[in-house]
Amino acid sequence: MAMPRKTGWMIVTLSASLTLAACGQAEQKTASHTDHAKHTTHASTDQLEQTSSPTIAPSFLKETDSSIQTIYLSVAKHQDLLEKMPCYCGCGESAGHTSNYDCFIADQTESGQTTWTTHGITCGTCLDIAAQSIVAYQQGTPIKQIRDDIDTTYAKTGATPTPTPAL
């Protein structure tokens, strides 16, 4: 079955971002993201920036790879999905996050004002979960299956997931 051009581009872009995130972030010094103790500082070191719309990227993304920018803007379009996905980096305990969505967006008002957080750019786990969830959703995978896949994959890390309600 041929993959639509737009979906194929998104998968390639998000896959590249996952590779870059795993290799390029200062926090990620090991091949697998198992050192969750470093996440105890997220709450105090995350920076917030507000934009007037979820389609306007925060300025802190200007220094990142375009694929990370793509993930951030995609998160803003998939709030309902990512609020149902847990994060397994330890941010539930250290930063009070309740889902993977919180790793990228701290608040969004009805008028569209979006408060972005730098948390996601510092963590390959956050980026991986968001990208995997969005790509699977765009390919038609049911949300419950995406959640089950994320839980199965990341539960092996031993990290405590965010307190995301069960589906």
PDB file of C-alpha atoms in Angstrom:
ATOM      1  CA  MET A   1       0.000   0.000   0.000  1.00  0.00           C
ATOM      2  CA  ALA A   2       1.483   3.340  -1.042  1.00  0.00           C
ATOM      3  CA  MET A   3       1.994   5.887   1.717  1.00  0.00           C
ATOM      4  CA  PRO A   4       0.563   9.374   1.028  1.00  0.00           C
ATOM      5  CA  ARG A   5       3.327  11.855   0.271  1.00  0.00           C
ATOM      6  CA  LYS A   6       2.435  14.149   3.183  1.00  0.00           C
ATOM      7  CA  THR A   7       2.406  11.295   5.708  1.00  0.00           C
ATOM      8  CA  GLY A   8       5.684   9.925   4.340  1.00  0.00           C
ATOM      9  CA  TRP A   9       7.327  13.334   4.725  1.00  0.00           C
ATOM     10  CA  MET A  10       6.070  13.610   8.295  1.00  0.00           C
ATOM     11  CA  ILE A  11       7.419  10.178   9.204  1.00  0.00           C
ATOM     12  CA  VAL A  12      10.824  10.977   7.689  1.00  0.00           C
ATOM     13  CA  THR A  13      10.937  14.352   9.434  1.00  0.00           C
ATOM     14  CA  LEU A  14       9.866  12.968  12.795  1.00  0.00           C
ATOM     15  CA  SER A  15      12.218   9.999  12.488  1.00  0.00           C
ATOM     16  CA  ALA A  16      15.094  12.365  11.787  1.00  0.00           C
ATOM     17  CA  SER A  17      14.144  14.430  14.817  1.00  0.00           C
ATOM     18  CA  LEU A  18      14.178  11.355  16.995  1.00  0.00           C
ATOM     19  CA  THR A  19      17.673  10.507  15.834  1.00  0.00           C
ATOM     20  CA  LEU A  20      18.858  14.075  16.318  1.00  0.00           C
ATOM     21  CA  ALA A  21      17.211  14.348  19.708  1.00  0.00           C
ATOM     22  CA  ALA A  22      18.796  11.146  20.886  1.00  0.00           C
ATOM     23  CA  CYS A  23      22.229  12.203  19.684  1.00  0.00           C
ATOM     24  CA  GLY A  24      22.188  15.950  20.068  1.00  0.00           C
ATOM     25  CA  GLN A  25      20.752  16.870  23.414  1.00  0.00           C
ATOM     26  CA  ALA A  26      23.268  17.529  26.173  1.00  0.00           C
ATOM     27  CA  GLU A  27      21.138  15.616  28.641  1.00  0.00           C
ATOM     28  CA  GLN A  28      21.296  12.457  26.558  1.00  0.00           C
ATOM     29  CA  LYS A  29      24.709  10.970  27.127  1.00  0.00           C
ATOM     30  CA  THR A  30      23.692   7.319  26.830  1.00  0.00           C
ATOM     31  CA  ALA A  31      22.200   5.327  23.966  1.00  0.00           C
ATOM     32  CA  SER A  32      19.078   4.618  25.975  1.00  0.00           C
ATOM     33  CA  HIS A  33      17.285   7.206  28.047  1.00  0.00           C
ATOM     34  CA  THR A  34      17.566   5.487  31.411  1.00  0.00           C
ATOM     35  CA  ASP A  35      19.113   8.171  33.618  1.00  0.00           C
ATOM     36  CA  HIS A  36      15.889   9.733  34.853  1.00  0.00           C
ATOM     37  CA  ALA A  37      17.469  11.246  37.944  1.00  0.00           C
ATOM     38  CA  LYS A  38      18.418  14.307  35.891  1.00  0.00           C
ATOM     39  CA  HIS A  39      14.735  15.103  35.418  1.00  0.00           C
ATOM     40  CA  THR A  40      14.453  16.281  39.001  1.00  0.00           C
ATOM     41  CA  THR A  41      15.561  19.695  37.796  1.00  0.00           C
ATOM     42  CA  HIS A  42      13.015  20.112  34.985  1.00  0.00           C
ATOM     43  CA  ALA A  43      10.478  22.094  36.958  1.00  0.00           C
ATOM     44  CA  SER A  44      13.010  24.743  37.932  1.00  0.00           C
ATOM     45  CA  THR A  45      14.901  24.948  34.638  1.00  0.00           C
ATOM     46  CA  ASP A  46      12.079  24.820  32.083  1.00  0.00           C
ATOM     47  CA  GLN A  47      11.503  28.116  30.365  1.00  0.00           C
ATOM     48  CA  LEU A  48       8.055  29.278  29.317  1.00  0.00           C
ATOM     49  CA  GLU A  49       7.110  31.459  26.376  1.00  0.00           C
ATOM     50  CA  GLN A  50       3.671  32.615  25.298  1.00  0.00           C
ATOM     51  CA  THR A  51       2.588  33.119  21.691  1.00  0.00           C
ATOM     52  CA  SER A  52      -0.737  34.439  20.455  1.00  0.00           C
ATOM     53  CA  SER A  53      -1.519  31.238  18.566  1.00  0.00           C
ATOM     54  CA  PRO A  54      -0.605  27.534  18.612  1.00  0.00           C
ATOM     55  CA  THR A  55       0.565  27.939  15.021  1.00  0.00           C
ATOM     56  CA  ILE A  56       3.290  30.382  16.077  1.00  0.00           C
ATOM     57  CA  ALA A  57       6.396  28.612  17.341  1.00  0.00           C
ATOM     58  CA  PRO A  58       8.135  30.007  20.405  1.00  0.00           C
ATOM     59  CA  SER A  59      11.442  31.785  19.810  1.00  0.00           C
ATOM     60  CA  PHE A  60      13.396  29.211  21.853  1.00  0.00           C
ATOM     61  CA  LEU A  61      12.868  26.760  18.983  1.00  0.00           C
ATOM     62  CA  LYS A  62      14.853  28.951  16.562  1.00  0.00           C
ATOM     63  CA  GLU A  63      18.092  27.332  17.728  1.00  0.00           C
ATOM     64  CA  THR A  64      16.766  23.778  17.339  1.00  0.00           C
ATOM     65  CA  ASP A  65      16.589  21.466  14.365  1.00  0.00           C
ATOM     66  CA  SER A  66      13.543  22.041  12.142  1.00  0.00           C
ATOM     67  CA  SER A  67      12.293  18.541  12.917  1.00  0.00           C
ATOM     68  CA  ILE A  68      11.993  19.454  16.609  1.00  0.00           C
ATOM     69  CA  GLN A  69      10.050  22.551  15.575  1.00  0.00           C
ATOM     70  CA  THR A  70       7.776  20.252  13.547  1.00  0.00           C
ATOM     71  CA  ILE A  71       7.131  18.084  16.593  1.00  0.00           C
ATOM     72  CA  TYR A  72       6.282  21.095  18.767  1.00  0.00           C
ATOM     73  CA  LEU A  73       3.826  22.525  16.230  1.00  0.00           C
ATOM     74  CA  SER A  74       2.347  19.049  15.695  1.00  0.00           C
ATOM     75  CA  VAL A  75       1.806  18.676  19.444  1.00  0.00           C
ATOM     76  CA  ALA A  76      -0.262  21.863  19.396  1.00  0.00           C
ATOM     77  CA  LYS A  77      -2.501  20.317  16.713  1.00  0.00           C
ATOM     78  CA  HIS A  78      -2.907  17.052  18.618  1.00  0.00           C
ATOM     79  CA  GLN A  79      -3.780  18.151  22.153  1.00  0.00           C
ATOM     80  CA  ASP A  80      -6.606  15.623  22.560  1.00  0.00           C
ATOM     81  CA  LEU A  81      -4.333  12.754  21.502  1.00  0.00           C
ATOM     82  CA  LEU A  82      -1.277  13.682  23.572  1.00  0.00           C
ATOM     83  CA  GLU A  83      -3.282  14.420  26.723  1.00  0.00           C
ATOM     84  CA  LYS A  84      -4.108  10.694  26.586  1.00  0.00           C
ATOM     85  CA  MET A  85      -0.444   9.647  26.262  1.00  0.00           C
ATOM     86  CA  PRO A  86       1.748   9.312  29.347  1.00  0.00           C
ATOM     87  CA  CYS A  87       5.336  10.457  29.486  1.00  0.00           C
ATOM     88  CA  TYR A  88       7.970   8.162  30.916  1.00  0.00           C
ATOM     89  CA  CYS A  89      10.814  10.593  31.617  1.00  0.00           C
ATOM     90  CA  GLY A  90       9.939  11.217  35.251  1.00  0.00           C
ATOM     91  CA  CYS A  91       8.326  14.604  34.641  1.00  0.00           C
ATOM     92  CA  GLY A  92       5.123  13.558  36.390  1.00  0.00           C
ATOM     93  CA  GLU A  93       6.999  13.506  39.670  1.00  0.00           C
ATOM     94  CA  SER A  94       9.504  16.285  39.021  1.00  0.00           C
ATOM     95  CA  ALA A  95       7.467  18.812  37.058  1.00  0.00           C
ATOM     96  CA  GLY A  96       3.873  17.845  37.844  1.00  0.00           C
ATOM     97  CA  HIS A  97       3.072  16.839  34.274  1.00  0.00           C
ATOM     98  CA  THR A  98      -0.027  14.704  33.716  1.00  0.00           C
ATOM     99  CA  SER A  99       0.605  13.709  30.088  1.00  0.00           C
ATOM    100  CA  ASN A 100       3.057  13.964  27.198  1.00  0.00           C
ATOM    101  CA  TYR A 101       1.255  17.126  26.050  1.00  0.00           C
ATOM    102  CA  ASP A 102       2.503  18.953  29.167  1.00  0.00           C
ATOM    103  CA  CYS A 103       6.108  18.368  28.054  1.00  0.00           C
ATOM    104  CA  PHE A 104       5.578  20.887  25.242  1.00  0.00           C
ATOM    105  CA  ILE A 105       2.679  23.142  26.181  1.00  0.00           C
ATOM    106  CA  ALA A 106       2.051  24.455  29.688  1.00  0.00           C
ATOM    107  CA  ASP A 107      -1.254  26.199  28.892  1.00  0.00           C
ATOM    108  CA  GLN A 108      -3.517  27.091  26.024  1.00  0.00           C
ATOM    109  CA  THR A 109      -6.441  29.502  26.326  1.00  0.00           C
ATOM    110  CA  GLU A 110      -9.702  29.433  24.400  1.00  0.00           C
ATOM    111  CA  SER A 111      -8.500  32.494  22.471  1.00  0.00           C
ATOM    112  CA  GLY A 112      -5.478  30.517  21.284  1.00  0.00           C
ATOM    113  CA  GLN A 113      -2.752  32.005  23.459  1.00  0.00           C
ATOM    114  CA  THR A 114      -0.268  29.204  23.937  1.00  0.00           C
ATOM    115  CA  THR A 115       2.329  28.950  26.682  1.00  0.00           C
ATOM    116  CA  TRP A 116       5.125  26.687  25.463  1.00  0.00           C
ATOM    117  CA  THR A 117       7.719  25.009  27.664  1.00  0.00           C
ATOM    118  CA  THR A 118      11.308  24.097  26.835  1.00  0.00           C
ATOM    119  CA  HIS A 119      10.931  20.759  28.644  1.00  0.00           C
ATOM    120  CA  GLY A 120      10.387  18.779  25.424  1.00  0.00           C
ATOM    121  CA  ILE A 121      13.562  19.957  23.705  1.00  0.00           C
ATOM    122  CA  THR A 122      15.679  18.698  26.587  1.00  0.00           C
ATOM    123  CA  CYS A 123      14.313  15.165  26.574  1.00  0.00           C
ATOM    124  CA  GLY A 124      14.490  12.494  23.884  1.00  0.00           C
ATOM    125  CA  THR A 125      11.836  10.427  25.673  1.00  0.00           C
ATOM    126  CA  CYS A 126       9.312  13.273  25.444  1.00  0.00           C
ATOM    127  CA  LEU A 127      10.104  13.843  21.766  1.00  0.00           C
ATOM    128  CA  ASP A 128       9.945  10.117  20.984  1.00  0.00           C
ATOM    129  CA  ILE A 129       6.561   9.603  22.619  1.00  0.00           C
ATOM    130  CA  ALA A 130       5.029  12.651  20.922  1.00  0.00           C
ATOM    131  CA  ALA A 131       6.397  11.743  17.485  1.00  0.00           C
ATOM    132  CA  GLN A 132       5.439   8.072  17.738  1.00  0.00           C
ATOM    133  CA  SER A 133       1.935   8.944  18.901  1.00  0.00           C
ATOM    134  CA  ILE A 134       1.299  11.546  16.208  1.00  0.00           C
ATOM    135  CA  VAL A 135       2.662   9.408  13.368  1.00  0.00           C
ATOM    136  CA  ALA A 136       0.646   6.362  14.492  1.00  0.00           C
ATOM    137  CA  TYR A 137      -2.501   8.506  14.809  1.00  0.00           C
ATOM    138  CA  GLN A 138      -2.008   9.966  11.325  1.00  0.00           C
ATOM    139  CA  GLN A 139      -1.658   6.422   9.996  1.00  0.00           C
ATOM    140  CA  GLY A 140      -5.057   5.571  11.442  1.00  0.00           C
ATOM    141  CA  THR A 141      -4.017   3.645  14.548  1.00  0.00           C
ATOM    142  CA  PRO A 142      -6.733   3.845  17.237  1.00  0.00           C
ATOM    143  CA  ILE A 143      -5.827   5.960  20.269  1.00  0.00           C
ATOM    144  CA  LYS A 144      -6.203   3.009  22.658  1.00  0.00           C
ATOM    145  CA  GLN A 145      -3.695   0.989  20.593  1.00  0.00           C
ATOM    146  CA  ILE A 146      -1.244   3.915  20.512  1.00  0.00           C
ATOM    147  CA  ARG A 147      -1.510   4.212  24.299  1.00  0.00           C
ATOM    148  CA  ASP A 148      -0.990   0.468  24.749  1.00  0.00           C
ATOM    149  CA  ASP A 149       2.067   0.578  22.474  1.00  0.00           C
ATOM    150  CA  ILE A 150       3.570   3.541  24.367  1.00  0.00           C
ATOM    151  CA  ASP A 151       2.947   1.861  27.735  1.00  0.00           C
ATOM    152  CA  THR A 152       4.430  -1.451  26.547  1.00  0.00           C
ATOM    153  CA  THR A 153       7.513   0.202  25.063  1.00  0.00           C
ATOM    154  CA  TYR A 154       8.354   2.643  27.859  1.00  0.00           C
ATOM    155  CA  ALA A 155       7.310   0.606  30.895  1.00  0.00           C
ATOM    156  CA  LYS A 156      10.516  -1.361  30.277  1.00  0.00           C
ATOM    157  CA  THR A 157      12.565   1.704  31.271  1.00  0.00           C
ATOM    158  CA  GLY A 158      11.451   1.452  34.873  1.00  0.00           C
ATOM    159  CA  ALA A 159      10.513   5.135  34.948  1.00  0.00           C
ATOM    160  CA  THR A 160       7.254   6.185  36.590  1.00  0.00           C
ATOM    161  CA  PRO A 161       4.802   7.436  33.953  1.00  0.00           C
ATOM    162  CA  THR A 162       2.824  10.623  34.299  1.00  0.00           C
ATOM    163  CA  PRO A 163      -0.519  10.074  36.084  1.00  0.00           C
ATOM    164  CA  THR A 164      -2.417  10.039  32.784  1.00  0.00           C
ATOM    165  CA  PRO A 165      -5.884   8.513  33.274  1.00  0.00           C
ATOM    166  CA  ALA A 166      -6.419   5.062  31.755  1.00  0.00           C
ATOM    167  CA  LEU A 167      -8.373   4.884  28.516  1.00  0.00           C
TER     168      LEU A 167
END
